[in-house]
Coordinates of C-alpha atoms in Angstrom, one line a residue:
M25 CA 110.4 119.1 148.5
D26 CA 110.7 120.2 144.9
K27 CA 111.8 117.6 142.4
P28 CA 115.1 118.0 140.6
I29 CA 114.9 119.2 137.0
L30 CA 114.9 116.5 134.4
T31 CA 118.3 115.5 133.1
A32 CA 119.0 115.5 129.3
S33 CA 119.0 111.7 129.4
E34 CA 115.5 111.6 131.0
I35 CA 114.1 114.2 128.5
G36 CA 115.7 112.3 125.6
M37 CA 114.2 109.0 126.7
L38 CA 110.8 110.5 127.4
W39 CA 110.7 112.3 124.1
T40 CA 111.8 109.2 122.1
H41 CA 109.3 106.9 123.7
Y42 CA 106.5 109.5 123.3
I43 CA 107.1 109.6 119.5
Q44 CA 107.4 105.9 119.1
N45 CA 104.3 105.1 121.2
S46 CA 102.4 107.7 119.3
M47 CA 103.3 105.9 116.1
T48 CA 102.5 102.4 117.4
I49 CA 99.1 103.6 118.5
Q50 CA 98.1 104.3 114.9
I51 CA 99.4 100.9 113.8
M52 CA 97.5 99.1 116.5
K53 CA 94.3 101.0 115.6
H54 CA 94.5 99.6 112.1
F55 CA 95.2 96.1 113.5
Q56 CA 92.2 96.5 115.9
S57 CA 89.8 97.3 113.0
T58 CA 91.0 94.5 110.8
V59 CA 92.1 91.6 113.0
Q60 CA 89.9 88.4 112.8
D61 CA 91.2 85.9 115.4
K62 CA 89.8 86.7 118.9
D63 CA 93.0 85.7 120.8
I64 CA 95.2 87.9 118.5
K65 CA 92.5 90.7 118.9
F66 CA 93.0 90.4 122.6
L67 CA 96.8 91.0 122.2
V68 CA 96.2 93.9 119.8
E69 CA 93.8 95.6 122.2
K70 CA 96.2 95.0 125.1
S71 CA 99.1 96.5 123.0
L72 CA 96.9 99.5 122.1
M73 CA 96.0 100.1 125.7
L74 CA 99.6 99.8 126.8
T75 CA 100.9 102.3 124.2
E76 CA 98.1 104.8 124.9
N77 CA 98.8 104.7 128.6
V78 CA 102.6 105.2 128.1
K79 CA 101.9 108.2 125.8
S80 CA 99.4 109.7 128.3
E81 CA 101.8 109.4 131.2
I82 CA 104.7 110.9 129.4
R83 CA 102.5 113.7 128.1
S84 CA 101.5 114.5 131.7
I85 CA 105.2 114.7 132.7
F86 CA 105.9 117.1 129.8
H87 CA 103.0 119.3 130.9
L88 CA 104.2 119.4 134.5
E89 CA 107.8 120.2 133.4
L90 CA 106.6 122.9 131.0
L91 CA 108.2 121.0 128.0
P92 CA 106.6 121.3 124.5
I93 CA 104.6 118.3 123.5
P94 CA 105.9 116.6 120.4
Y95 CA 103.6 116.7 117.4
A96 CA 104.4 113.0 116.7
F97 CA 101.5 111.1 115.1
S98 CA 97.7 111.3 115.2
N99 CA 94.5 109.9 113.6
T100 CA 95.5 111.8 110.4
D101 CA 98.3 109.2 109.9
V102 CA 96.0 106.2 109.6
N103 CA 93.0 105.4 107.4
L104 CA 90.7 103.3 109.6
Q105 CA 88.3 102.7 106.7
A106 CA 91.1 101.0 104.7
P107 CA 90.8 97.2 104.2
R108 CA 93.1 94.8 106.0
L109 CA 96.7 95.1 104.9
F110 CA 98.4 92.5 107.1
T111 CA 97.3 89.0 108.1
D112 CA 96.6 88.0 111.7
D113 CA 99.8 86.0 111.7
L114 CA 101.9 89.0 110.8
M115 CA 100.1 91.1 113.5
L116 CA 101.1 88.5 116.0
L117 CA 104.7 88.6 114.8
F118 CA 104.7 92.4 114.9
I119 CA 103.5 92.5 118.6
E120 CA 106.2 89.9 119.4
T121 CA 108.8 92.1 117.8
M122 CA 107.4 95.1 119.6
G123 CA 107.8 93.3 122.9
K124 CA 111.3 92.1 122.2
A125 CA 112.3 95.7 121.3
G126 CA 110.4 97.3 124.1
T127 CA 112.0 95.3 127.0
P128 CA 115.7 96.4 126.3
A129 CA 114.6 99.9 125.3
Y130 CA 112.8 100.6 128.6
S131 CA 115.5 98.8 130.6
A132 CA 118.0 101.3 129.0
A133 CA 115.7 104.2 129.8
Q134 CA 115.4 103.1 133.4
A135 CA 119.2 102.7 133.7
V136 CA 120.0 106.3 132.5
S137 CA 117.2 108.0 134.6
T138 CA 118.0 109.6 137.9
R139 CA 114.7 110.9 139.3
S140 CA 112.7 108.3 141.3
D141 CA 109.4 109.0 139.6
I142 CA 111.0 108.7 136.1
R143 CA 112.8 105.5 137.1
G144 CA 109.5 104.2 138.5
L145 CA 107.6 105.0 135.3
F146 CA 110.2 103.2 133.1
T147 CA 110.3 100.2 135.5
K148 CA 106.5 99.8 135.4
I149 CA 106.5 100.0 131.6
L150 CA 109.3 97.5 131.4
I151 CA 107.3 95.0 133.4
E152 CA 104.2 95.6 131.2
Y153 CA 106.2 95.0 128.0
S154 CA 107.7 91.9 129.5
T155 CA 104.2 90.6 130.4
L156 CA 103.0 91.4 126.9
L157 CA 105.8 89.5 125.3
N158 CA 105.2 86.5 127.5
K159 CA 101.5 86.5 126.7
T160 CA 102.2 86.9 123.0
I161 CA 104.6 83.9 123.0
E162 CA 102.1 81.8 124.9
I163 CA 99.3 82.5 122.4
S164 CA 101.7 81.9 119.5
L165 CA 102.7 78.5 120.9
E166 CA 99.0 77.6 121.5
K167 CA 98.1 78.3 117.9
G168 CA 101.2 76.6 116.5
L169 CA 102.4 79.9 115.0
Y170 CA 105.5 80.5 117.1
V171 CA 108.7 80.1 115.1
R172 CA 110.9 78.2 117.5
P173 CA 114.7 78.7 117.4
P174 CA 116.7 75.6 116.1
S175 CA 117.7 72.8 118.4
I176 CA 121.1 71.0 118.7
T177 CA 122.3 67.8 120.1
K178 CA 123.3 68.3 123.7
P179 CA 127.1 68.1 124.4
D180 CA 128.4 65.4 126.6
E181 CA 131.1 67.4 128.4
V182 CA 132.6 70.9 128.9
E183 CA 135.2 71.8 126.3
F184 CA 137.8 74.6 126.0
I185 CA 138.9 76.5 122.9
E186 CA 142.2 75.3 121.7
G187 CA 144.1 77.8 119.4
K188 CA 143.0 80.5 117.1
S189 CA 141.6 78.0 114.5
Y190 CA 138.3 78.2 116.5
F191 CA 138.0 81.8 115.3
T192 CA 139.6 81.6 111.9
S193 CA 138.0 78.4 110.6
G194 CA 135.2 80.3 109.1
L195 CA 137.6 81.9 106.6
N196 CA 138.4 78.5 105.2
P197 CA 135.6 77.6 102.6
F198 CA 136.5 73.9 102.7
H199 CA 136.5 73.4 106.5
K200 CA 134.4 75.7 108.7
R201 CA 133.7 74.6 112.2
S202 CA 130.1 74.2 113.1
L203 CA 128.2 77.1 114.7
N204 CA 128.0 77.4 118.4
V205 CA 124.7 78.1 120.2
V206 CA 125.4 81.8 120.7
E207 CA 126.1 82.2 116.9
I208 CA 123.0 80.1 116.1
S209 CA 120.8 82.3 118.3
H210 CA 121.9 85.6 116.7
L211 CA 121.6 84.2 113.1
F212 CA 118.2 82.9 113.8
E213 CA 116.8 86.1 115.4
N214 CA 118.3 88.2 112.6
L215 CA 116.8 85.8 110.0
K216 CA 113.4 86.2 111.7
T217 CA 113.5 90.0 112.0
N218 CA 114.6 90.4 108.4
S219 CA 111.7 88.2 107.3
I220 CA 109.2 90.4 109.2
G221 CA 110.9 93.6 107.9
K222 CA 110.6 92.3 104.3
A223 CA 106.8 91.7 104.8
I224 CA 106.3 95.2 106.3
C225 CA 108.2 96.8 103.4
T226 CA 106.1 94.8 100.9
G227 CA 102.9 96.1 102.4
F228 CA 104.1 99.7 102.6
A229 CA 105.4 99.6 99.0
Q230 CA 102.1 98.5 97.6
T231 CA 100.0 101.2 99.4
T232 CA 102.0 104.4 98.8
D233 CA 101.7 106.6 95.8
N234 CA 104.9 108.5 96.6
K235 CA 107.5 107.4 94.1
D236 CA 110.5 108.0 96.4
V237 CA 108.9 106.2 99.3
K238 CA 107.8 103.3 97.1
N239 CA 111.3 102.8 95.7
Y240 CA 112.7 103.0 99.2
F241 CA 110.4 100.2 100.5
I242 CA 111.1 98.1 97.4
K243 CA 114.8 98.4 98.2
G244 CA 114.1 97.5 101.8
K245 CA 112.2 94.4 100.8
E246 CA 115.1 93.3 98.6
T247 CA 117.6 94.0 101.3
G248 CA 115.6 92.1 103.9
E249 CA 115.2 89.2 101.6
K250 CA 119.0 89.1 100.8
H251 CA 120.0 89.3 104.5
A252 CA 117.6 86.6 105.5
Q253 CA 118.9 84.3 102.8
L254 CA 122.5 84.9 104.0
F255 CA 121.6 83.9 107.5
S256 CA 119.6 80.9 106.4
N257 CA 122.5 79.7 104.3
L258 CA 124.9 79.9 107.2
L259 CA 122.6 77.9 109.4
T260 CA 122.1 75.3 106.6
E261 CA 125.9 75.0 106.1
S262 CA 126.1 73.7 109.7
D263 CA 123.2 71.4 109.2
V264 CA 121.1 73.5 111.5
P265 CA 117.4 73.8 110.4
A266 CA 116.5 77.3 109.4
P267 CA 112.8 77.8 110.2
V268 CA 111.4 81.1 109.0
P269 CA 108.0 82.8 109.5
S270 CA 105.3 82.2 106.9
D271 CA 105.7 84.3 103.8
V272 CA 102.0 85.0 103.7
G273 CA 101.7 88.1 105.8
V274 CA 100.5 90.8 103.4
T275 CA 97.1 91.0 101.7
D276 CA 96.5 92.1 98.1
S277 CA 95.2 95.5 99.2
T278 CA 96.7 98.6 97.6
T279 CA 94.6 101.1 99.5
R280 CA 96.6 103.5 101.6
V281 CA 96.5 102.7 105.3
F282 CA 99.3 104.8 106.8
S283 CA 100.8 108.2 106.0
D284 CA 104.2 108.2 104.3
K285 CA 105.6 110.0 107.3
L286 CA 104.5 107.2 109.7
M287 CA 105.8 104.4 107.4
M288 CA 109.2 106.1 106.9
F289 CA 109.5 106.6 110.6
L290 CA 108.7 103.0 111.5
K291 CA 111.3 101.9 109.0
S292 CA 113.9 104.2 110.5
V293 CA 113.2 102.6 113.9
L294 CA 113.4 99.1 112.4
S295 CA 116.7 100.0 110.7
A296 CA 118.2 101.3 114.0
T297 CA 117.1 98.2 115.8
G298 CA 118.6 96.0 113.0
Q299 CA 122.0 97.9 113.3
G300 CA 122.0 97.3 117.0
N301 CA 121.2 93.6 116.5
Y302 CA 124.0 93.2 114.0
S303 CA 126.5 95.0 116.3
T304 CA 125.5 92.7 119.2
A305 CA 125.8 89.7 117.0
S306 CA 129.2 90.7 115.7
T307 CA 130.5 91.1 119.2
A308 CA 129.1 87.8 120.4
S309 CA 130.2 85.7 117.4
M310 CA 133.5 83.8 117.5
R311 CA 134.0 83.0 113.8
Y312 CA 135.8 85.8 111.9
D313 CA 133.6 85.3 108.8
L314 CA 130.5 86.0 110.8
I315 CA 132.0 89.1 112.4
G316 CA 133.0 90.4 109.0
L317 CA 129.6 89.6 107.6
Y318 CA 127.7 91.4 110.3
Q319 CA 130.0 94.5 109.9
K320 CA 129.4 94.5 106.2
L321 CA 125.6 94.2 106.5
S322 CA 125.6 96.8 109.2
V323 CA 127.1 99.3 106.8
E324 CA 124.5 98.4 104.2
V325 CA 121.7 99.1 106.7
A326 CA 123.4 102.4 107.7
V327 CA 123.5 103.5 104.0
Y328 CA 119.9 102.5 103.6
A329 CA 118.9 104.3 106.7
K330 CA 120.7 107.4 105.5
D331 CA 118.7 107.3 102.3
G332 CA 115.5 107.2 104.4
L333 CA 116.7 110.1 106.4
D334 CA 117.2 112.1 103.2
I335 CA 113.6 111.4 102.2
M336 CA 112.2 112.4 105.6
L337 CA 114.2 115.7 105.5
K338 CA 113.1 116.5 102.0
N339 CA 109.5 116.2 103.1
N340 CA 109.9 117.9 106.5
W341 CA 108.8 114.8 108.4
L342 CA 111.5 114.8 111.1
E343 CA 110.8 116.5 114.5
E344 CA 113.8 118.0 116.2
P345 CA 114.6 116.6 119.7
P346 CA 115.0 119.1 122.5
Q347 CA 118.6 120.3 122.6
S348 CA 120.9 122.3 124.8
S349 CA 121.2 126.1 124.4
D350 CA 123.7 127.4 121.8
R351 CA 125.8 129.5 124.1
K352 CA 127.9 131.0 121.3
Q353 CA 124.7 132.3 119.6
L354 CA 123.4 133.6 122.9
I355 CA 126.7 135.4 123.6
K356 CA 126.7 136.8 120.1
K357 CA 123.1 138.0 120.4
G358 CA 123.9 139.6 123.8
T359 CA 126.7 141.5 122.2
H360 CA 124.4 143.3 119.8
S361 CA 121.6 144.1 122.3

């Protein structure tokens, strides 16, 4: 029995993950050639093998379905002779972030797929990313490098919200209710991801000779630092400790490691992830000041991402996803034949 043709959703997910895994492979190759800690090297090699396998399996599907293979990224986008740009600690944080982003991404891909073989592929990858994330956290904990979320005093009993003041108290600068655990969770995770993003922007800014790209990453570093500070202040206001990853994540190297195309693409992925995180946090928060803050910061990220898109378009670095036929053009063309 012939397989049904791939749906637009399936092609879209396969195409997106092919591009992203192609990019991650080049990053992991640099990590592999510069990592020093043997346990972190194990994680780097495991991550590299996972991303190479995903790319290979998706490539096989594209061949069988007679779909064009995306150009994506290759060995020309990484300089494996370059000295180490990021410390082992930051590599570990990057793999953790990759695992956290990969599990919901492949869960979403599985959910919108129809064909059993495509669902099976995304299910398998989802399990592998979840396994990678668990192993990364275990090693981080063993080495004392894992940045734990804040703790709170356990409540004595169940309580119910009484009145709108629970939501509006954040608007009163003199009397804001303390943060609840859901709000703490989102503030902490967004603080952590912005700290990592700041470090990546720092490394990219010091290794590119493209003025537009350099200025873009300098702005990204400043934005990440500002957002992280806002989240840290909010936690501190409620007497919640605001632990952050070590600021020592980038070496002094100024030698180019990655192509501008790869660095800009990675930042576009991180910006999209950040916008999604802010949207989720805004929906989950129950203090109006937090909701307003997330919406404001989301707009800032959107404007920043748009500036990045302009740079990528200017340099012809954006591949066009597969799209539906333009029926109007086909009809118009048929009229003149």
